[in-house]
Amino acid sequence: MDARILTSADTELARRLVAEDPVTNVFVGSRLMAGVLNPGMPGLIWGWPARAPQALLHIGANLVPVATDLAPLPAFVEAAGRRRTCQSIVGPSWLAMPLWQALSDRWGRAYSVVREVRRSQPVMATAGSPLVTPDPRVRPITHADFESYFAAAVAMYTEEVGVDPLAGGGRAGYRAHCQSLVHTGRAWGIVTDDGRVVFKADVGVSCGGVAQVQGVWLAPHLRGQGLAAPAMGSATRLILESHDVVSLYVNDFNTRAVKTYLRTGFTIAGEFATVLY
């Protein structure tokens, strides 16, 4: 069965599919809220089967599937096409890994040659009060804090993703992204008396009462001192003032971060995988 590109007429249908698992599907839900189905918006969402879609595939900088089984994969492989436009494939590990394999089998090196594969990324979530005493210094990042916040964001991205976000002409785009987070009140952190951001956490995407935290970073010289969990607890408490659930996903090999989130009160809600190009 074929897939088709969804339009604004399919908005409610797509929202219902996303709402079946709002934590897992928060990214695609946020793209729907941003109007991705409207003409002229960046990115596309395909639906499968064409007649009455039961699964979705977001195609943009991120290739992100929404499905309950593997049946849509052959159609999604054709929809993605031989010319890869995405920078990553992200989704539940049971779905994202077979999708990557199917794309590689069908289209070859365009998809098979990757920079890194992160096969196991625990998805974690909480809806309750932190299990640790929150750090009272955590507050919204303001425009006055921006330059130090931006430096922290670059350090976080470079450490986490393994590439400099400012390389290859990316400075303006990444700076604009960070400015948007601050402008919309989605950036939280600890700012020292001399204006240095030493902890940060951002609401990267949100939809349906679920906030997905991204970009968590603690200055290297402060690590190992028991500061991360109280800081994360405070950020979580503040984010829960306007959301029902706070979620995130983390690399399984980052055992220190996993332990921090568990100490804070997060529980395992699933597992993602990410393929990075």
PDB file of C-alpha atoms in Angstrom:
ATOM      1  CA  MET A   1       0.000   0.000   0.000  1.00  0.00           C
ATOM      2  CA  ASP A   2       1.246   3.463  -0.888  1.00  0.00           C
ATOM      3  CA  ALA A   3       1.771   6.445   1.388  1.00  0.00           C
ATOM      4  CA  ARG A   4       0.808  10.016   0.580  1.00  0.00           C
ATOM      5  CA  ILE A   5       1.825  13.496   1.663  1.00  0.00           C
ATOM      6  CA  LEU A   6      -0.614  14.814   4.232  1.00  0.00           C
ATOM      7  CA  THR A   7      -2.220  18.254   3.954  1.00  0.00           C
ATOM      8  CA  SER A   8      -3.898  20.596   6.403  1.00  0.00           C
ATOM      9  CA  ALA A   9      -7.119  18.644   5.822  1.00  0.00           C
ATOM     10  CA  ASP A  10      -5.443  15.717   7.618  1.00  0.00           C
ATOM     11  CA  THR A  11      -4.480  17.699  10.719  1.00  0.00           C
ATOM     12  CA  GLU A  12      -6.974  16.154  13.125  1.00  0.00           C
ATOM     13  CA  LEU A  13      -6.214  12.627  11.904  1.00  0.00           C
ATOM     14  CA  ALA A  14      -2.476  13.180  12.383  1.00  0.00           C
ATOM     15  CA  ARG A  15      -3.012  14.656  15.840  1.00  0.00           C
ATOM     16  CA  ARG A  16      -5.031  11.620  16.892  1.00  0.00           C
ATOM     17  CA  LEU A  17      -2.240   9.276  15.807  1.00  0.00           C
ATOM     18  CA  VAL A  18       0.356  11.312  17.702  1.00  0.00           C
ATOM     19  CA  ALA A  19      -1.829  11.445  20.810  1.00  0.00           C
ATOM     20  CA  GLU A  20      -1.795   7.639  21.091  1.00  0.00           C
ATOM     21  CA  ASP A  21       1.682   7.965  22.641  1.00  0.00           C
ATOM     22  CA  PRO A  22       2.260  11.653  23.428  1.00  0.00           C
ATOM     23  CA  VAL A  23       5.664  11.182  25.088  1.00  0.00           C
ATOM     24  CA  THR A  24       7.159   9.145  22.237  1.00  0.00           C
ATOM     25  CA  ASN A  25       5.554  11.299  19.529  1.00  0.00           C
ATOM     26  CA  VAL A  26       6.088  14.750  21.034  1.00  0.00           C
ATOM     27  CA  PHE A  27       8.447  15.864  18.241  1.00  0.00           C
ATOM     28  CA  VAL A  28       5.998  15.089  15.437  1.00  0.00           C
ATOM     29  CA  GLY A  29       3.209  16.596  17.522  1.00  0.00           C
ATOM     30  CA  SER A  30       5.199  19.814  17.867  1.00  0.00           C
ATOM     31  CA  ARG A  31       5.699  19.942  14.108  1.00  0.00           C
ATOM     32  CA  LEU A  32       1.957  19.590  13.600  1.00  0.00           C
ATOM     33  CA  MET A  33       1.403  22.473  16.013  1.00  0.00           C
ATOM     34  CA  ALA A  34       3.933  24.524  14.049  1.00  0.00           C
ATOM     35  CA  GLY A  35       1.860  24.019  10.889  1.00  0.00           C
ATOM     36  CA  VAL A  36       4.058  21.551   9.008  1.00  0.00           C
ATOM     37  CA  LEU A  37       1.013  20.404   6.990  1.00  0.00           C
ATOM     38  CA  ASN A  38       0.404  23.895   5.625  1.00  0.00           C
ATOM     39  CA  PRO A  39       1.710  24.834   2.162  1.00  0.00           C
ATOM     40  CA  GLY A  40       5.139  26.442   2.160  1.00  0.00           C
ATOM     41  CA  MET A  41       6.201  25.139   5.567  1.00  0.00           C
ATOM     42  CA  PRO A  42       9.545  23.316   5.810  1.00  0.00           C
ATOM     43  CA  GLY A  43       9.276  19.555   6.115  1.00  0.00           C
ATOM     44  CA  LEU A  44       6.646  17.029   5.099  1.00  0.00           C
ATOM     45  CA  ILE A  45       4.581  14.387   6.827  1.00  0.00           C
ATOM     46  CA  TRP A  46       3.602  11.269   4.923  1.00  0.00           C
ATOM     47  CA  GLY A  47       0.695   9.074   5.958  1.00  0.00           C
ATOM     48  CA  TRP A  48       0.298   5.318   5.429  1.00  0.00           C
ATOM     49  CA  PRO A  49      -1.806   3.811   4.007  1.00  0.00           C
ATOM     50  CA  ALA A  50      -2.867   6.574   1.651  1.00  0.00           C
ATOM     51  CA  ARG A  51      -6.599   5.960   1.950  1.00  0.00           C
ATOM     52  CA  ALA A  52      -6.842   5.999   5.759  1.00  0.00           C
ATOM     53  CA  PRO A  53      -3.445   6.717   7.376  1.00  0.00           C
ATOM     54  CA  GLN A  54      -2.531   4.747  10.470  1.00  0.00           C
ATOM     55  CA  ALA A  55       1.165   5.684  10.559  1.00  0.00           C
ATOM     56  CA  LEU A  56       3.202   8.833   9.889  1.00  0.00           C
ATOM     57  CA  LEU A  57       6.668   9.725   8.665  1.00  0.00           C
ATOM     58  CA  HIS A  58       8.098  13.196   9.256  1.00  0.00           C
ATOM     59  CA  ILE A  59      10.699  14.138   6.647  1.00  0.00           C
ATOM     60  CA  GLY A  60      12.822  17.186   7.339  1.00  0.00           C
ATOM     61  CA  ALA A  61      16.133  17.699   9.093  1.00  0.00           C
ATOM     62  CA  ASN A  62      15.004  14.711  11.172  1.00  0.00           C
ATOM     63  CA  LEU A  63      13.402  11.575   9.751  1.00  0.00           C
ATOM     64  CA  VAL A  64      10.917  10.516  12.444  1.00  0.00           C
ATOM     65  CA  PRO A  65       8.387   7.659  12.138  1.00  0.00           C
ATOM     66  CA  VAL A  66       5.131   7.268  14.075  1.00  0.00           C
ATOM     67  CA  ALA A  67       3.799   3.711  13.905  1.00  0.00           C
ATOM     68  CA  THR A  68       2.643   0.771  15.996  1.00  0.00           C
ATOM     69  CA  ASP A  69       4.303  -1.942  13.855  1.00  0.00           C
ATOM     70  CA  LEU A  70       6.725  -2.356  10.940  1.00  0.00           C
ATOM     71  CA  ALA A  71       4.107  -2.680   8.199  1.00  0.00           C
ATOM     72  CA  PRO A  72       4.536   0.935   6.923  1.00  0.00           C
ATOM     73  CA  LEU A  73       8.308   0.656   6.393  1.00  0.00           C
ATOM     74  CA  PRO A  74       8.344  -0.347   2.695  1.00  0.00           C
ATOM     75  CA  ALA A  75       6.116   2.609   1.834  1.00  0.00           C
ATOM     76  CA  PHE A  76       8.137   4.955   4.043  1.00  0.00           C
ATOM     77  CA  VAL A  77      11.365   3.880   2.328  1.00  0.00           C
ATOM     78  CA  GLU A  78       9.898   4.865  -1.033  1.00  0.00           C
ATOM     79  CA  ALA A  79       8.584   8.137   0.406  1.00  0.00           C
ATOM     80  CA  ALA A  80      12.025   9.074   1.770  1.00  0.00           C
ATOM     81  CA  GLY A  81      13.577   8.451  -1.637  1.00  0.00           C
ATOM     82  CA  ARG A  82      17.097   7.835  -2.852  1.00  0.00           C
ATOM     83  CA  ARG A  83      18.361  11.343  -2.094  1.00  0.00           C
ATOM     84  CA  ARG A  84      18.716  11.675   1.645  1.00  0.00           C
ATOM     85  CA  THR A  85      17.734  15.100   2.963  1.00  0.00           C
ATOM     86  CA  CYS A  86      17.703  14.327   6.687  1.00  0.00           C
ATOM     87  CA  GLN A  87      20.576  14.762   9.127  1.00  0.00           C
ATOM     88  CA  SER A  88      19.321  12.046  11.428  1.00  0.00           C
ATOM     89  CA  ILE A  89      16.797   9.240  11.882  1.00  0.00           C
ATOM     90  CA  VAL A  90      15.170   9.324  15.323  1.00  0.00           C
ATOM     91  CA  GLY A  91      12.456   7.237  16.932  1.00  0.00           C
ATOM     92  CA  PRO A  92      11.670   4.206  19.056  1.00  0.00           C
ATOM     93  CA  SER A  93      14.587   1.813  18.689  1.00  0.00           C
ATOM     94  CA  TRP A  94      12.351  -1.063  17.541  1.00  0.00           C
ATOM     95  CA  LEU A  95      11.160   1.170  14.687  1.00  0.00           C
ATOM     96  CA  ALA A  96      14.053   3.515  13.859  1.00  0.00           C
ATOM     97  CA  MET A  97      16.667   0.775  13.481  1.00  0.00           C
ATOM     98  CA  PRO A  98      14.630  -1.353  11.009  1.00  0.00           C
ATOM     99  CA  LEU A  99      13.755   1.825   9.094  1.00  0.00           C
ATOM    100  CA  TRP A 100      17.451   2.690   8.757  1.00  0.00           C
ATOM    101  CA  GLN A 101      18.245  -0.856   7.634  1.00  0.00           C
ATOM    102  CA  ALA A 102      15.445  -0.823   5.073  1.00  0.00           C
ATOM    103  CA  LEU A 103      16.560   2.555   3.712  1.00  0.00           C
ATOM    104  CA  SER A 104      20.142   1.298   3.464  1.00  0.00           C
ATOM    105  CA  ASP A 105      19.065  -1.907   1.688  1.00  0.00           C
ATOM    106  CA  ARG A 106      16.944   0.022  -0.804  1.00  0.00           C
ATOM    107  CA  TRP A 107      19.035   3.121  -1.479  1.00  0.00           C
ATOM    108  CA  GLY A 108      22.579   2.169  -0.461  1.00  0.00           C
ATOM    109  CA  ARG A 109      25.293   4.543   0.683  1.00  0.00           C
ATOM    110  CA  ALA A 110      23.054   7.604   0.837  1.00  0.00           C
ATOM    111  CA  TYR A 111      21.633   6.095   4.036  1.00  0.00           C
ATOM    112  CA  SER A 112      24.034   3.322   5.012  1.00  0.00           C
ATOM    113  CA  VAL A 113      27.108   5.529   5.513  1.00  0.00           C
ATOM    114  CA  VAL A 114      26.655   7.267   8.842  1.00  0.00           C
ATOM    115  CA  ARG A 115      28.630   9.290  11.347  1.00  0.00           C
ATOM    116  CA  GLU A 116      27.309   7.469  14.389  1.00  0.00           C
ATOM    117  CA  VAL A 117      24.529   5.107  15.466  1.00  0.00           C
ATOM    118  CA  ARG A 118      23.150   5.393  18.982  1.00  0.00           C
ATOM    119  CA  ARG A 119      21.116   2.234  19.331  1.00  0.00           C
ATOM    120  CA  SER A 120      19.872   2.598  22.883  1.00  0.00           C
ATOM    121  CA  GLN A 121      18.674   5.894  24.346  1.00  0.00           C
ATOM    122  CA  PRO A 122      16.382   5.505  27.344  1.00  0.00           C
ATOM    123  CA  VAL A 123      13.297   7.710  27.139  1.00  0.00           C
ATOM    124  CA  MET A 124      12.517   9.083  30.593  1.00  0.00           C
ATOM    125  CA  ALA A 125       9.548  11.013  31.957  1.00  0.00           C
ATOM    126  CA  THR A 126       8.116  12.493  35.127  1.00  0.00           C
ATOM    127  CA  ALA A 127       4.899  14.203  36.138  1.00  0.00           C
ATOM    128  CA  GLY A 128       5.607  14.569  39.851  1.00  0.00           C
ATOM    129  CA  SER A 129       7.642  16.626  42.245  1.00  0.00           C
ATOM    130  CA  PRO A 130      11.422  16.102  42.145  1.00  0.00           C
ATOM    131  CA  LEU A 131      12.849  13.515  44.536  1.00  0.00           C
ATOM    132  CA  VAL A 132      15.698  15.875  45.399  1.00  0.00           C
ATOM    133  CA  THR A 133      15.716  19.339  46.919  1.00  0.00           C
ATOM    134  CA  PRO A 134      15.619  21.712  43.932  1.00  0.00           C
ATOM    135  CA  ASP A 135      18.454  24.180  43.444  1.00  0.00           C
ATOM    136  CA  PRO A 136      16.878  27.624  43.998  1.00  0.00           C
ATOM    137  CA  ARG A 137      19.362  29.295  41.664  1.00  0.00           C
ATOM    138  CA  VAL A 138      17.726  27.849  38.523  1.00  0.00           C
ATOM    139  CA  ARG A 139      15.721  30.495  36.688  1.00  0.00           C
ATOM    140  CA  PRO A 140      14.656  31.453  33.157  1.00  0.00           C
ATOM    141  CA  ILE A 141      17.518  32.557  30.924  1.00  0.00           C
ATOM    142  CA  THR A 142      17.089  36.175  29.832  1.00  0.00           C
ATOM    143  CA  HIS A 143      18.442  38.157  26.898  1.00  0.00           C
ATOM    144  CA  ALA A 144      20.993  39.695  29.258  1.00  0.00           C
ATOM    145  CA  ASP A 145      22.409  36.188  29.815  1.00  0.00           C
ATOM    146  CA  PHE A 146      22.437  35.271  26.144  1.00  0.00           C
ATOM    147  CA  GLU A 147      26.121  35.373  25.203  1.00  0.00           C
ATOM    148  CA  SER A 148      27.134  33.108  28.082  1.00  0.00           C
ATOM    149  CA  TYR A 149      24.110  30.880  27.463  1.00  0.00           C
ATOM    150  CA  PHE A 150      25.034  30.635  23.781  1.00  0.00           C
ATOM    151  CA  ALA A 151      28.606  29.634  24.665  1.00  0.00           C
ATOM    152  CA  ALA A 152      27.210  26.936  26.973  1.00  0.00           C
ATOM    153  CA  ALA A 153      24.856  25.731  24.241  1.00  0.00           C
ATOM    154  CA  VAL A 154      27.737  25.426  21.760  1.00  0.00           C
ATOM    155  CA  ALA A 155      29.796  23.494  24.324  1.00  0.00           C
ATOM    156  CA  MET A 156      26.841  21.190  25.040  1.00  0.00           C
ATOM    157  CA  TYR A 157      26.160  20.506  21.360  1.00  0.00           C
ATOM    158  CA  THR A 158      29.800  19.855  20.556  1.00  0.00           C
ATOM    159  CA  GLU A 159      30.131  17.459  23.484  1.00  0.00           C
ATOM    160  CA  GLU A 160      26.818  15.682  22.905  1.00  0.00           C
ATOM    161  CA  VAL A 161      26.640  15.428  19.111  1.00  0.00           C
ATOM    162  CA  GLY A 162      30.359  15.368  18.372  1.00  0.00           C
ATOM    163  CA  VAL A 163      30.422  18.251  15.890  1.00  0.00           C
ATOM    164  CA  ASP A 164      30.719  22.014  16.240  1.00  0.00           C
ATOM    165  CA  PRO A 165      27.298  23.572  15.445  1.00  0.00           C
ATOM    166  CA  LEU A 166      29.045  26.722  14.229  1.00  0.00           C
ATOM    167  CA  ALA A 167      31.143  24.918  11.610  1.00  0.00           C
ATOM    168  CA  GLY A 168      30.311  25.012   7.915  1.00  0.00           C
ATOM    169  CA  GLY A 169      28.362  28.247   8.043  1.00  0.00           C
ATOM    170  CA  GLY A 170      26.013  27.044  10.761  1.00  0.00           C
ATOM    171  CA  ARG A 171      26.624  29.886  13.205  1.00  0.00           C
ATOM    172  CA  ALA A 172      23.682  32.081  12.187  1.00  0.00           C
ATOM    173  CA  GLY A 173      21.181  29.214  12.231  1.00  0.00           C
ATOM    174  CA  TYR A 174      22.258  27.824  15.593  1.00  0.00           C
ATOM    175  CA  ARG A 175      22.420  31.266  17.147  1.00  0.00           C
ATOM    176  CA  ALA A 176      18.899  31.997  15.899  1.00  0.00           C
ATOM    177  CA  HIS A 177      17.694  28.697  17.363  1.00  0.00           C
ATOM    178  CA  CYS A 178      19.170  29.569  20.768  1.00  0.00           C
ATOM    179  CA  GLN A 179      17.732  33.076  20.608  1.00  0.00           C
ATOM    180  CA  SER A 180      14.306  31.580  19.926  1.00  0.00           C
ATOM    181  CA  LEU A 181      14.561  29.342  23.006  1.00  0.00           C
ATOM    182  CA  VAL A 182      15.350  32.335  25.196  1.00  0.00           C
ATOM    183  CA  HIS A 183      12.758  34.603  23.566  1.00  0.00           C
ATOM    184  CA  THR A 184       9.959  32.064  24.050  1.00  0.00           C
ATOM    185  CA  GLY A 185      10.877  31.283  27.667  1.00  0.00           C
ATOM    186  CA  ARG A 186      12.060  27.740  27.004  1.00  0.00           C
ATOM    187  CA  ALA A 187      15.598  28.071  28.381  1.00  0.00           C
ATOM    188  CA  TRP A 188      16.459  27.566  32.053  1.00  0.00           C
ATOM    189  CA  GLY A 189      19.738  27.763  33.877  1.00  0.00           C
ATOM    190  CA  ILE A 190      22.016  28.804  36.699  1.00  0.00           C
ATOM    191  CA  VAL A 191      23.816  32.100  36.146  1.00  0.00           C
ATOM    192  CA  THR A 192      26.661  33.007  38.490  1.00  0.00           C
ATOM    193  CA  ASP A 193      27.081  36.461  39.998  1.00  0.00           C
ATOM    194  CA  ASP A 194      29.631  37.309  37.316  1.00  0.00           C
ATOM    195  CA  GLY A 195      27.188  36.380  34.522  1.00  0.00           C
ATOM    196  CA  ARG A 196      28.395  32.890  33.588  1.00  0.00           C
ATOM    197  CA  VAL A 197      25.846  30.216  32.703  1.00  0.00           C
ATOM    198  CA  VAL A 198      27.045  27.059  34.463  1.00  0.00           C
ATOM    199  CA  PHE A 199      23.900  24.933  34.048  1.00  0.00           C
ATOM    200  CA  LYS A 200      21.310  24.905  31.297  1.00  0.00           C
ATOM    201  CA  ALA A 201      18.272  22.912  30.206  1.00  0.00           C
ATOM    202  CA  ASP A 202      15.883  23.730  27.373  1.00  0.00           C
ATOM    203  CA  VAL A 203      12.350  22.733  26.417  1.00  0.00           C
ATOM    204  CA  GLY A 204      13.289  21.647  22.908  1.00  0.00           C
ATOM    205  CA  VAL A 205       9.802  20.614  21.789  1.00  0.00           C
ATOM    206  CA  SER A 206       6.384  20.425  23.427  1.00  0.00           C
ATOM    207  CA  CYS A 207       2.916  19.226  22.499  1.00  0.00           C
ATOM    208  CA  GLY A 208      -0.222  18.050  24.258  1.00  0.00           C
ATOM    209  CA  GLY A 209       1.052  18.888  27.724  1.00  0.00           C
ATOM    210  CA  VAL A 210       4.369  17.057  27.195  1.00  0.00           C
ATOM    211  CA  ALA A 211       7.640  19.002  27.302  1.00  0.00           C
ATOM    212  CA  GLN A 212      10.749  17.296  25.964  1.00  0.00           C
ATOM    213  CA  VAL A 213      13.876  18.644  27.634  1.00  0.00           C
ATOM    214  CA  GLN A 214      16.986  18.926  25.507  1.00  0.00           C
ATOM    215  CA  GLY A 215      20.398  20.532  25.805  1.00  0.00           C
ATOM    216  CA  VAL A 216      21.055  19.686  29.455  1.00  0.00           C
ATOM    217  CA  TRP A 217      24.569  20.802  30.377  1.00  0.00           C
ATOM    218  CA  LEU A 218      26.610  21.410  33.528  1.00  0.00           C
ATOM    219  CA  ALA A 219      29.962  23.167  33.372  1.00  0.00           C
ATOM    220  CA  PRO A 220      32.736  20.539  33.456  1.00  0.00           C
ATOM    221  CA  HIS A 221      34.435  22.005  36.523  1.00  0.00           C
ATOM    222  CA  LEU A 222      31.237  21.482  38.547  1.00  0.00           C
ATOM    223  CA  ARG A 223      30.600  17.864  37.622  1.00  0.00           C
ATOM    224  CA  GLY A 224      30.880  15.092  40.180  1.00  0.00           C
ATOM    225  CA  GLN A 225      29.842  17.368  43.066  1.00  0.00           C
ATOM    226  CA  GLY A 226      26.192  16.351  43.331  1.00  0.00           C
ATOM    227  CA  LEU A 227      24.938  19.554  41.701  1.00  0.00           C
ATOM    228  CA  ALA A 228      23.280  18.147  38.575  1.00  0.00           C
ATOM    229  CA  ALA A 229      20.268  16.435  40.177  1.00  0.00           C
ATOM    230  CA  PRO A 230      19.170  19.452  42.275  1.00  0.00           C
ATOM    231  CA  ALA A 231      19.577  21.724  39.234  1.00  0.00           C
ATOM    232  CA  MET A 232      17.628  19.349  37.011  1.00  0.00           C
ATOM    233  CA  GLY A 233      15.024  18.952  39.734  1.00  0.00           C
ATOM    234  CA  SER A 234      14.504  22.691  39.854  1.00  0.00           C
ATOM    235  CA  ALA A 235      14.247  22.983  36.068  1.00  0.00           C
ATOM    236  CA  THR A 236      11.770  20.103  36.014  1.00  0.00           C
ATOM    237  CA  ARG A 237       9.634  21.685  38.743  1.00  0.00           C
ATOM    238  CA  LEU A 238       9.523  24.989  36.867  1.00  0.00           C
ATOM    239  CA  ILE A 239       8.646  23.335  33.540  1.00  0.00           C
ATOM    240  CA  LEU A 240       5.847  21.341  35.203  1.00  0.00           C
ATOM    241  CA  GLU A 241       4.179  24.632  36.115  1.00  0.00           C
ATOM    242  CA  SER A 242       3.077  24.869  32.469  1.00  0.00           C
ATOM    243  CA  HIS A 243       3.165  21.212  31.342  1.00  0.00           C
ATOM    244  CA  ASP A 244       1.734  17.915  32.541  1.00  0.00           C
ATOM    245  CA  VAL A 245       4.787  15.758  31.800  1.00  0.00           C
ATOM    246  CA  VAL A 246       8.507  16.436  31.382  1.00  0.00           C
ATOM    247  CA  SER A 247      10.361  13.943  29.199  1.00  0.00           C
ATOM    248  CA  LEU A 248      13.806  13.505  27.719  1.00  0.00           C
ATOM    249  CA  TYR A 249      16.017  10.856  26.157  1.00  0.00           C
ATOM    250  CA  VAL A 250      19.633  10.137  26.949  1.00  0.00           C
ATOM    251  CA  ASN A 251      22.410   7.950  25.594  1.00  0.00           C
ATOM    252  CA  ASP A 252      22.680   4.684  27.514  1.00  0.00           C
ATOM    253  CA  PHE A 253      26.470   5.059  27.713  1.00  0.00           C
ATOM    254  CA  ASN A 254      26.069   8.349  29.595  1.00  0.00           C
ATOM    255  CA  THR A 255      25.618   6.509  32.873  1.00  0.00           C
ATOM    256  CA  ARG A 256      26.205   9.617  34.972  1.00  0.00           C
ATOM    257  CA  ALA A 257      23.307  11.421  33.274  1.00  0.00           C
ATOM    258  CA  VAL A 258      21.022   8.383  33.533  1.00  0.00           C
ATOM    259  CA  LYS A 259      21.676   8.154  37.281  1.00  0.00           C
ATOM    260  CA  THR A 260      21.095  11.890  37.658  1.00  0.00           C
ATOM    261  CA  TYR A 261      17.690  11.738  35.999  1.00  0.00           C
ATOM    262  CA  LEU A 262      16.667   8.703  38.055  1.00  0.00           C
ATOM    263  CA  ARG A 263      17.712  10.516  41.233  1.00  0.00           C
ATOM    264  CA  THR A 264      15.681  13.510  40.135  1.00  0.00           C
ATOM    265  CA  GLY A 265      12.531  11.398  39.811  1.00  0.00           C
ATOM    266  CA  PHE A 266      12.389  10.419  36.138  1.00  0.00           C
ATOM    267  CA  THR A 267      11.373   6.875  35.231  1.00  0.00           C
ATOM    268  CA  ILE A 268      12.008   4.853  32.073  1.00  0.00           C
ATOM    269  CA  ALA A 269       9.189   5.290  29.557  1.00  0.00           C
ATOM    270  CA  GLY A 270      10.729   3.693  26.433  1.00  0.00           C
ATOM    271  CA  GLU A 271      13.841   3.528  24.283  1.00  0.00           C
ATOM    272  CA  PHE A 272      14.901   5.612  21.303  1.00  0.00           C
ATOM    273  CA  ALA A 273      17.619   5.100  18.711  1.00  0.00           C
ATOM    274  CA  THR A 274      19.314   7.822  16.671  1.00  0.00           C
ATOM    275  CA  VAL A 275      21.238   7.506  13.422  1.00  0.00           C
ATOM    276  CA  LEU A 276      23.460  10.543  12.811  1.00  0.00           C
ATOM    277  CA  TYR A 277      24.737  11.622   9.370  1.00  0.00           C
TER     278      TYR A 277
END
